[in-house]
Coordinates of N, CA, C and O in Angstrom, one line a residue:
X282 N 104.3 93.9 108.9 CA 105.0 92.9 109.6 C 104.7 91.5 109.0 O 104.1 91.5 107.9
X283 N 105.0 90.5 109.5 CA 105.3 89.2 108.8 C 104.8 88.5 110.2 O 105.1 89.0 111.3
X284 N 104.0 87.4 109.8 CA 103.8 86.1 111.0 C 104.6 85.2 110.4 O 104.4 84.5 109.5
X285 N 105.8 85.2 111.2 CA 106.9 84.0 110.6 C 106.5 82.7 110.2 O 107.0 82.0 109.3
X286 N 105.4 82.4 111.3 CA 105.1 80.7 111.9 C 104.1 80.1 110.6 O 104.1 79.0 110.3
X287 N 103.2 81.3 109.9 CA 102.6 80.9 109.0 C 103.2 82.0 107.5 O 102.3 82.0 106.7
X288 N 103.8 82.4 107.2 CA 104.3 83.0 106.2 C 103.6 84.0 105.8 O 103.9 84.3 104.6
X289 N 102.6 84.8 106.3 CA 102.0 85.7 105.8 C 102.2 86.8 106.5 O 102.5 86.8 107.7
X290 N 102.1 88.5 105.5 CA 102.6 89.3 106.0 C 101.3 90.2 106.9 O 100.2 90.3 106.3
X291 N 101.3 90.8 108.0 CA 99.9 91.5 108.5 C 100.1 92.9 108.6 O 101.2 93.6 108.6
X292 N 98.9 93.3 108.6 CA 99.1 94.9 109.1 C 98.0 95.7 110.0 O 96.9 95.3 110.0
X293 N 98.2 96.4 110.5 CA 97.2 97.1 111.5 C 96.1 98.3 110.6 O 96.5 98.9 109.6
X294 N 95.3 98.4 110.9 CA 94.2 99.4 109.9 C 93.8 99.9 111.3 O 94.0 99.2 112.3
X295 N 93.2 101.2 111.5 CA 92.8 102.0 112.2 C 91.9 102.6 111.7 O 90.9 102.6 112.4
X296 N 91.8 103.3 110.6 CA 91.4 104.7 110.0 C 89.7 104.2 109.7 O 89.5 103.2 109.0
X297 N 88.3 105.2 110.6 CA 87.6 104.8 110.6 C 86.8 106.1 110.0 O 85.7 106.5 110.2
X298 N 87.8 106.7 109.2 CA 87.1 108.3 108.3 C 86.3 106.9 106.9 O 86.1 105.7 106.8
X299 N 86.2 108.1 106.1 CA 85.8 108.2 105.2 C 86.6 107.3 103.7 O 86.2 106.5 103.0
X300 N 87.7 107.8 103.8 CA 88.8 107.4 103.2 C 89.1 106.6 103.5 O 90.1 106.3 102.9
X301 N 88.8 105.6 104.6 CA 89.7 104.1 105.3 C 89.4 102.9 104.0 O 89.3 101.7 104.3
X302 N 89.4 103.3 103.1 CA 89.5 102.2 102.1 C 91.1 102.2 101.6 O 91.7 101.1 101.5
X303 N 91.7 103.6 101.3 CA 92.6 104.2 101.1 C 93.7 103.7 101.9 O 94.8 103.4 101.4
X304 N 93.5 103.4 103.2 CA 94.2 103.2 104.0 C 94.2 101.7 104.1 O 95.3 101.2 104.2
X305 N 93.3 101.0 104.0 CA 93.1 99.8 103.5 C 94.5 99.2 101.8 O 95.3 98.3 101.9
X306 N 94.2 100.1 100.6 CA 95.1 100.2 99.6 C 96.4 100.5 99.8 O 97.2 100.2 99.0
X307 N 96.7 101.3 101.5 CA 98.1 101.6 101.5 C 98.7 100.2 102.3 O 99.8 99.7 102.0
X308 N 98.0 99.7 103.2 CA 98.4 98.6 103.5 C 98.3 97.4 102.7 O 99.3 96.8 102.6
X309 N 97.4 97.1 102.1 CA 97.6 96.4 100.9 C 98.2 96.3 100.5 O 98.8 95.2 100.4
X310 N 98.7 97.5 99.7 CA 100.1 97.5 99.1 C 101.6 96.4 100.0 O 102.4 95.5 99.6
X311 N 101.4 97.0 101.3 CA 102.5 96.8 101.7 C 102.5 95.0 102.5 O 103.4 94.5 103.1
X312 N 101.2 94.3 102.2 CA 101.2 93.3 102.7 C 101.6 92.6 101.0 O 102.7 92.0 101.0
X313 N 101.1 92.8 100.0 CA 101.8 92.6 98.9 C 103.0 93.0 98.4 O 103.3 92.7 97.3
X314 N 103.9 93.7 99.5 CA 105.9 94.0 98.6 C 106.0 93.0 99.8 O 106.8 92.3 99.3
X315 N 105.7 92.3 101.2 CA 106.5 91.7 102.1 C 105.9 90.3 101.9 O 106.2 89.5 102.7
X316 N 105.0 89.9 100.8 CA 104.0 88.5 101.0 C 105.2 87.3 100.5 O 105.5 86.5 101.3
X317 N 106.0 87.3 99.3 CA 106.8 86.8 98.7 C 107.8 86.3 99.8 O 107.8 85.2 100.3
X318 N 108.8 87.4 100.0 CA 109.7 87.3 101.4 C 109.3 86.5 102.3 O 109.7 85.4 102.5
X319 N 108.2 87.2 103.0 CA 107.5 86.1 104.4 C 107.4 85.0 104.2 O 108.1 84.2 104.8
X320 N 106.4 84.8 103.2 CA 106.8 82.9 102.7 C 108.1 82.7 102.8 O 108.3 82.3 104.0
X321 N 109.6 82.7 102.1 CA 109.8 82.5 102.0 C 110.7 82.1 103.8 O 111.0 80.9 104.2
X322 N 111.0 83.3 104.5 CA 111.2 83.4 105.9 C 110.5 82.4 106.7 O 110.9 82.0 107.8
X323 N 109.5 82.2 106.2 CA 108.5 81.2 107.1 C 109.0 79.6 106.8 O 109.0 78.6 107.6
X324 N 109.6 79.7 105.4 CA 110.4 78.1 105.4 C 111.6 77.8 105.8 O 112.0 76.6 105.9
X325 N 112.5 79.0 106.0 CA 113.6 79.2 106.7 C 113.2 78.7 108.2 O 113.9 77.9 108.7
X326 N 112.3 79.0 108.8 CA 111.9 78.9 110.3 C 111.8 77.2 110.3 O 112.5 76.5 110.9
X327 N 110.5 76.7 109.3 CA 110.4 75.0 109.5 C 111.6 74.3 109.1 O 111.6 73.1 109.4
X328 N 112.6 75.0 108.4 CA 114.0 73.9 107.9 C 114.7 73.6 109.8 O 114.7 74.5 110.6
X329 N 115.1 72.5 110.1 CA 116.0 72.4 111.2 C 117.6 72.4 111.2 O 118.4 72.1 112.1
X330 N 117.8 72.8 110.0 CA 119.0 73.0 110.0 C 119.6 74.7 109.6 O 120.6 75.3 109.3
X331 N 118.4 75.0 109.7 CA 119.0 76.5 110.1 C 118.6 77.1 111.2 O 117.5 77.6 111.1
X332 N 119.5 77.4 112.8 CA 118.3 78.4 113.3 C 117.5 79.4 113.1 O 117.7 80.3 112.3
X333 N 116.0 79.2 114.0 CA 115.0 80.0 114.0 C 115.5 81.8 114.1 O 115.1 82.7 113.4
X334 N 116.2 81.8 114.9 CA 117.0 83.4 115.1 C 117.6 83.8 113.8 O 117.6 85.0 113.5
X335 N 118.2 82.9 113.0 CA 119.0 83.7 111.7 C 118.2 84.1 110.5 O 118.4 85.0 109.7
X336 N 117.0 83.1 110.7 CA 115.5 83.4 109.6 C 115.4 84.5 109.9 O 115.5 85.5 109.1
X337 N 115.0 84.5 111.3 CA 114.4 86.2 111.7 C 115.2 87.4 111.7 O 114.8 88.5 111.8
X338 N 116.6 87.1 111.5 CA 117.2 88.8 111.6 C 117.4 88.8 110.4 O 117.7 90.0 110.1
X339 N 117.5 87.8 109.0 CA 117.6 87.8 108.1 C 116.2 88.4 107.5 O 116.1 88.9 106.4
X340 N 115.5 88.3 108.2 CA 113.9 89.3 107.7 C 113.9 89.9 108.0 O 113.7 90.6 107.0
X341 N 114.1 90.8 109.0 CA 114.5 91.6 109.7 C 115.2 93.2 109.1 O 114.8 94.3 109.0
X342 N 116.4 92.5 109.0 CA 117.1 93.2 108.3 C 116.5 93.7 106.8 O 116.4 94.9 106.5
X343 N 116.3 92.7 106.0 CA 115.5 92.9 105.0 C 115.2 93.9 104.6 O 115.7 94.8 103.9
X344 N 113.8 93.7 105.4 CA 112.4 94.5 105.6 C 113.1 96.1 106.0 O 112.8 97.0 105.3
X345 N 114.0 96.3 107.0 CA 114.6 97.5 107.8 C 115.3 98.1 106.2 O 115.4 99.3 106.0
X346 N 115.6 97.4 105.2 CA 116.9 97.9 104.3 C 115.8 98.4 102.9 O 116.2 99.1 102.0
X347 N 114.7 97.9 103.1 CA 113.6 98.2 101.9 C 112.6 99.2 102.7 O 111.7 99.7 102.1
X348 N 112.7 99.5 104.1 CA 111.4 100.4 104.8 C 111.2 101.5 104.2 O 110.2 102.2 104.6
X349 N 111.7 101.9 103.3 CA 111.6 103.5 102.3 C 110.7 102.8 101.2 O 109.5 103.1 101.3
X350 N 111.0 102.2 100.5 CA 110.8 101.9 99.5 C 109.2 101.1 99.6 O 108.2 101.3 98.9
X351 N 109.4 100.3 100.5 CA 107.8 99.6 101.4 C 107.2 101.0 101.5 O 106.2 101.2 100.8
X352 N 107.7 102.1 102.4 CA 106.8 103.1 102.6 C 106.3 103.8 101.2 O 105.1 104.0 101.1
X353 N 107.0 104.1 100.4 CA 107.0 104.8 99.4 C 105.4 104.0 98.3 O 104.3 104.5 97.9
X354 N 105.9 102.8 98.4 CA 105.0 102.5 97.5 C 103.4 102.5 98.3 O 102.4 102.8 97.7
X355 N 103.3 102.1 99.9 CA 102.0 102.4 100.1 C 101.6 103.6 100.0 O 100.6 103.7 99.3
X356 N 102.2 105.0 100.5 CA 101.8 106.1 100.1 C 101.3 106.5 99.3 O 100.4 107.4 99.3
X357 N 102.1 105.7 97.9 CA 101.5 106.1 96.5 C 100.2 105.7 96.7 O 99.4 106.6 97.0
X358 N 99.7 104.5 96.6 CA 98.6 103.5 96.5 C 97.8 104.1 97.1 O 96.7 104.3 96.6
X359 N 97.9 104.8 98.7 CA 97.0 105.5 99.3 C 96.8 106.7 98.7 O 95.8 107.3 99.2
X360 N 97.4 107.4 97.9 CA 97.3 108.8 97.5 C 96.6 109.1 96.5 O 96.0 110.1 96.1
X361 N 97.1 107.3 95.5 CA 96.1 107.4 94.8 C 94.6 107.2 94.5 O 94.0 107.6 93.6
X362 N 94.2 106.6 95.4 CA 93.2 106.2 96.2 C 92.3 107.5 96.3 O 91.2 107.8 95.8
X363 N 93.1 108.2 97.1 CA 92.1 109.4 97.9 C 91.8 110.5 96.4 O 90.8 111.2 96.3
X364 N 92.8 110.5 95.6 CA 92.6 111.3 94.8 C 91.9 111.1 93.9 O 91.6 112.0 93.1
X365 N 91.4 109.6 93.8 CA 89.9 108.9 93.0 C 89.3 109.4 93.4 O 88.8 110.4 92.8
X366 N 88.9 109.1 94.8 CA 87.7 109.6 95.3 C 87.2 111.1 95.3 O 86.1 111.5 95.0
X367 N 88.3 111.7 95.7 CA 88.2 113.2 95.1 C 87.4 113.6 94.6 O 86.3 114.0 94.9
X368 N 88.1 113.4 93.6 CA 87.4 113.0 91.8 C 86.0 112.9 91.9 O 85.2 113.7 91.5
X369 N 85.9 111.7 92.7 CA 84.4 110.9 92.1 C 82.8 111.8 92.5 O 81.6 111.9 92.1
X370 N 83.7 112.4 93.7 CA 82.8 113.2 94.7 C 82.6 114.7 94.6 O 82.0 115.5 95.4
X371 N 83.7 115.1 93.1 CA 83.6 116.4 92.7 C 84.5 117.4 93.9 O 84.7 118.6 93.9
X372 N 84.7 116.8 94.5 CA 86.0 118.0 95.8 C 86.6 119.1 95.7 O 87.0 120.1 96.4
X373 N 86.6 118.7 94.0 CA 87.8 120.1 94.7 C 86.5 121.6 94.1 O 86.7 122.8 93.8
X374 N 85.6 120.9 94.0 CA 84.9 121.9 93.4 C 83.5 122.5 94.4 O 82.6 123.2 93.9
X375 N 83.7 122.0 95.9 CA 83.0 122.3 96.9 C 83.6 123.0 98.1 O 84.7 122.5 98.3
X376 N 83.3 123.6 98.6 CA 83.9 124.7 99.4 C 84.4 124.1 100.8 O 83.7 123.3 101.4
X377 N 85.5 124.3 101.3 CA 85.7 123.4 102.7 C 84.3 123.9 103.7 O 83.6 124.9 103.6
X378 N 84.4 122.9 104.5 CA 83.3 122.8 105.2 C 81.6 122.1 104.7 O 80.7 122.0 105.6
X379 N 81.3 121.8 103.6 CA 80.1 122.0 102.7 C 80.3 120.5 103.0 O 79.3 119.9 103.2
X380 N 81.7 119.6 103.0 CA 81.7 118.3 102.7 C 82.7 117.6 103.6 O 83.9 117.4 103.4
X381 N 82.1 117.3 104.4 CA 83.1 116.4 105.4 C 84.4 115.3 105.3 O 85.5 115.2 105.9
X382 N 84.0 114.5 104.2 CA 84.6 113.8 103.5 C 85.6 114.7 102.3 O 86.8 114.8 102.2
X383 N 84.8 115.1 101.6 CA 86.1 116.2 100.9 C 87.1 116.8 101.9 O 88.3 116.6 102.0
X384 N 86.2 117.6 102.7 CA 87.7 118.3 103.7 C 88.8 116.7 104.1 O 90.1 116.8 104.0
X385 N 88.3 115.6 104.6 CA 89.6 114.6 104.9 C 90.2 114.6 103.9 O 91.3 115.1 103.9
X386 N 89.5 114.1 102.5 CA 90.4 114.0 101.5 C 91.6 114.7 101.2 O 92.8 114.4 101.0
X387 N 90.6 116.2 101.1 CA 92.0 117.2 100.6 C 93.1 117.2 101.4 O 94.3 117.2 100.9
X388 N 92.8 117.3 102.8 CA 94.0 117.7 104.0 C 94.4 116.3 103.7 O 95.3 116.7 102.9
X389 N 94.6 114.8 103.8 CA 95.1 113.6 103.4 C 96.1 113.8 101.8 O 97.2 113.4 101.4
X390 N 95.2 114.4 101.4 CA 95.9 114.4 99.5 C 96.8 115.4 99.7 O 97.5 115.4 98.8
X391 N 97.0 116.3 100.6 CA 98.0 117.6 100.6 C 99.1 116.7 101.6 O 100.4 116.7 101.3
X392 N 98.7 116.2 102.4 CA 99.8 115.4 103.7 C 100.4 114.3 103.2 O 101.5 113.9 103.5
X393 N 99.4 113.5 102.1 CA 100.6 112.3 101.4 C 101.4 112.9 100.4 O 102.5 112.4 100.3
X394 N 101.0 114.0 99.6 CA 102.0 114.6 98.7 C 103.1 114.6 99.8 O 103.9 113.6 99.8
X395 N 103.4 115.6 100.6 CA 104.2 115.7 101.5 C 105.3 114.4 101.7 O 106.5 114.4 101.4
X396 N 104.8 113.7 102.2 CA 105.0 112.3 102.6 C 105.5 111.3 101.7 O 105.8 110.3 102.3
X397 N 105.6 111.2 100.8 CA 106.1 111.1 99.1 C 107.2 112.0 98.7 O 108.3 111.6 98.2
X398 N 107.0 112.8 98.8 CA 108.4 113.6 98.8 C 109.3 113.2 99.5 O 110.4 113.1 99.0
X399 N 109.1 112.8 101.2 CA 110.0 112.4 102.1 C 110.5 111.1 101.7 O 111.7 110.9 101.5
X400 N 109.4 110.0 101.5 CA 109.7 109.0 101.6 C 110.5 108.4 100.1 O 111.2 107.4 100.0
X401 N 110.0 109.4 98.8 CA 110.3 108.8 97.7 C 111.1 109.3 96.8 O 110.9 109.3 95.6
X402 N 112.3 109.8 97.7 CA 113.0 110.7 97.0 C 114.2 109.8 96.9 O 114.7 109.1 97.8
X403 N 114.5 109.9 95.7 CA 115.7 108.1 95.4 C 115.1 107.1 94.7 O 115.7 106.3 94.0
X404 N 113.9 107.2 95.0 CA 113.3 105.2 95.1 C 113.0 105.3 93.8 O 113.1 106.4 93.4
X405 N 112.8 104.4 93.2 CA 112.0 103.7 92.1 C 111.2 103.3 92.6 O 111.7 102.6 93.4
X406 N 109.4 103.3 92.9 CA 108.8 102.6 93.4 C 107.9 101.3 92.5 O 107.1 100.5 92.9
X407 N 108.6 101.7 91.0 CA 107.8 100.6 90.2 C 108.7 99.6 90.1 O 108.1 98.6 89.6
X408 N 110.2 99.3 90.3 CA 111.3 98.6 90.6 C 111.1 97.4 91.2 O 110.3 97.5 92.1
X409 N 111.4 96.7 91.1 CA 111.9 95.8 92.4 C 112.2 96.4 93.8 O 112.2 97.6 93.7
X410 N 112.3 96.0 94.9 CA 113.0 96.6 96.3 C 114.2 96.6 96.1 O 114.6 95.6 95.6
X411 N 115.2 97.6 96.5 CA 116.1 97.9 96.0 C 117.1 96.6 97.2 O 118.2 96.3 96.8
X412 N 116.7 96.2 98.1 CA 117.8 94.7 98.5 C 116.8 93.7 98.7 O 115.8 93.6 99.4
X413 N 117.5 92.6 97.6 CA 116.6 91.3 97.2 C 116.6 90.3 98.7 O 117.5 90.0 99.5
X414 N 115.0 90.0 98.6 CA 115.0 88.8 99.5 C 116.0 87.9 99.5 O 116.5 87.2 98.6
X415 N 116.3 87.8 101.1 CA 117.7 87.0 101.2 C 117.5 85.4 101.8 O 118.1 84.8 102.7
X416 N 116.7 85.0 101.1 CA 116.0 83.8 101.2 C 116.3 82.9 99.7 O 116.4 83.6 98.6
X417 N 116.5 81.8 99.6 CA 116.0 81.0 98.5 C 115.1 80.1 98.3 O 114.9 79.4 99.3
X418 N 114.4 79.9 97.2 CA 113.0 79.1 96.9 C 112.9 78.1 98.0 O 111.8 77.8 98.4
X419 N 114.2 77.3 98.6 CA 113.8 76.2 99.7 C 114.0 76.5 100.7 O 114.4 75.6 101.4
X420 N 114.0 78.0 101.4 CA 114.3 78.7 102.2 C 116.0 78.6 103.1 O 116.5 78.8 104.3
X421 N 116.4 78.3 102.2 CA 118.0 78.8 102.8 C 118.3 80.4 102.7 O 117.7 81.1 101.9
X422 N 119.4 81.0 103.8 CA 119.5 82.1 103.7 C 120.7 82.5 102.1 O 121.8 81.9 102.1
X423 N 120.4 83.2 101.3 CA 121.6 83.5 100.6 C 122.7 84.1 101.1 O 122.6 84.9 102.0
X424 N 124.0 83.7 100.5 CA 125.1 84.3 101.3 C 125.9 84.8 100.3 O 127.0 85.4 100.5

């Protein structure tokens, strides 16, 4: 999400496993594809000659027309994350149960594969967003 009033984009974190760094990197991600946009939505809001309402459905929409592709790229970021760790901790080479943190990992690294498939099927996620910010540098809406 986006705080219009100050241009910055936020996100909610929950995850208090092992892996919540991961989850940390997947939101990350996605506070960095909406950081650019929000600024610019945030100067649409202080201009007075545009209403405050057309900023916001103009982000709005945006954000709704890139949500695959926003998704796509956090997932990666988190997947790839977990699959460092993996790694680092030797996982796949301990028996489920032996390692608490391995077992999240693997069941996470099997459910983001999944979830990448869903979300990344089409996308480019090294691309641009496939519909450009509809804002301009002095925050007018492009038309």
């Amino acid at each position: 999400d986006c705080n219009l009033q100050v241009g910055k984009p936020w996100t909610l974190i929950c995850n208090r496993e092992c892996d919540a760094p991961c989850t940390d990197a997947h939101e990350g991600q996605h506070r960095y594809d909406l950081a650019k946009c929000c600024e610019l939505a945030a100067k649409c809001i202080k201009r007075t000659d545009i209403p405050d309402r057309a900023c916001e459905l103009a982000f709005e929409l945006w954000q709704k027309r890139n949500g695959l592709w926003v998704e796509c790229r956090g997932h990666r970021s988190g997947l790839y994350c977990r699959q460092k760790m993996a790694k680092k901790r030797n996982c796949w080479c301990k028996p489920w149960g032996q390692d608490r943190c391995c077992d999240i990992l693997r069941d996470r690294i099997s459910i983001g594969q999944a979830v990448i498939q869903l979300f990344c099927r089409g996308i480019d996620p090294w691309g641009p967003p496939p519909v450009p910010c509809p804002f301009n540098p002095d925050g007018t809406i492009r038309r």
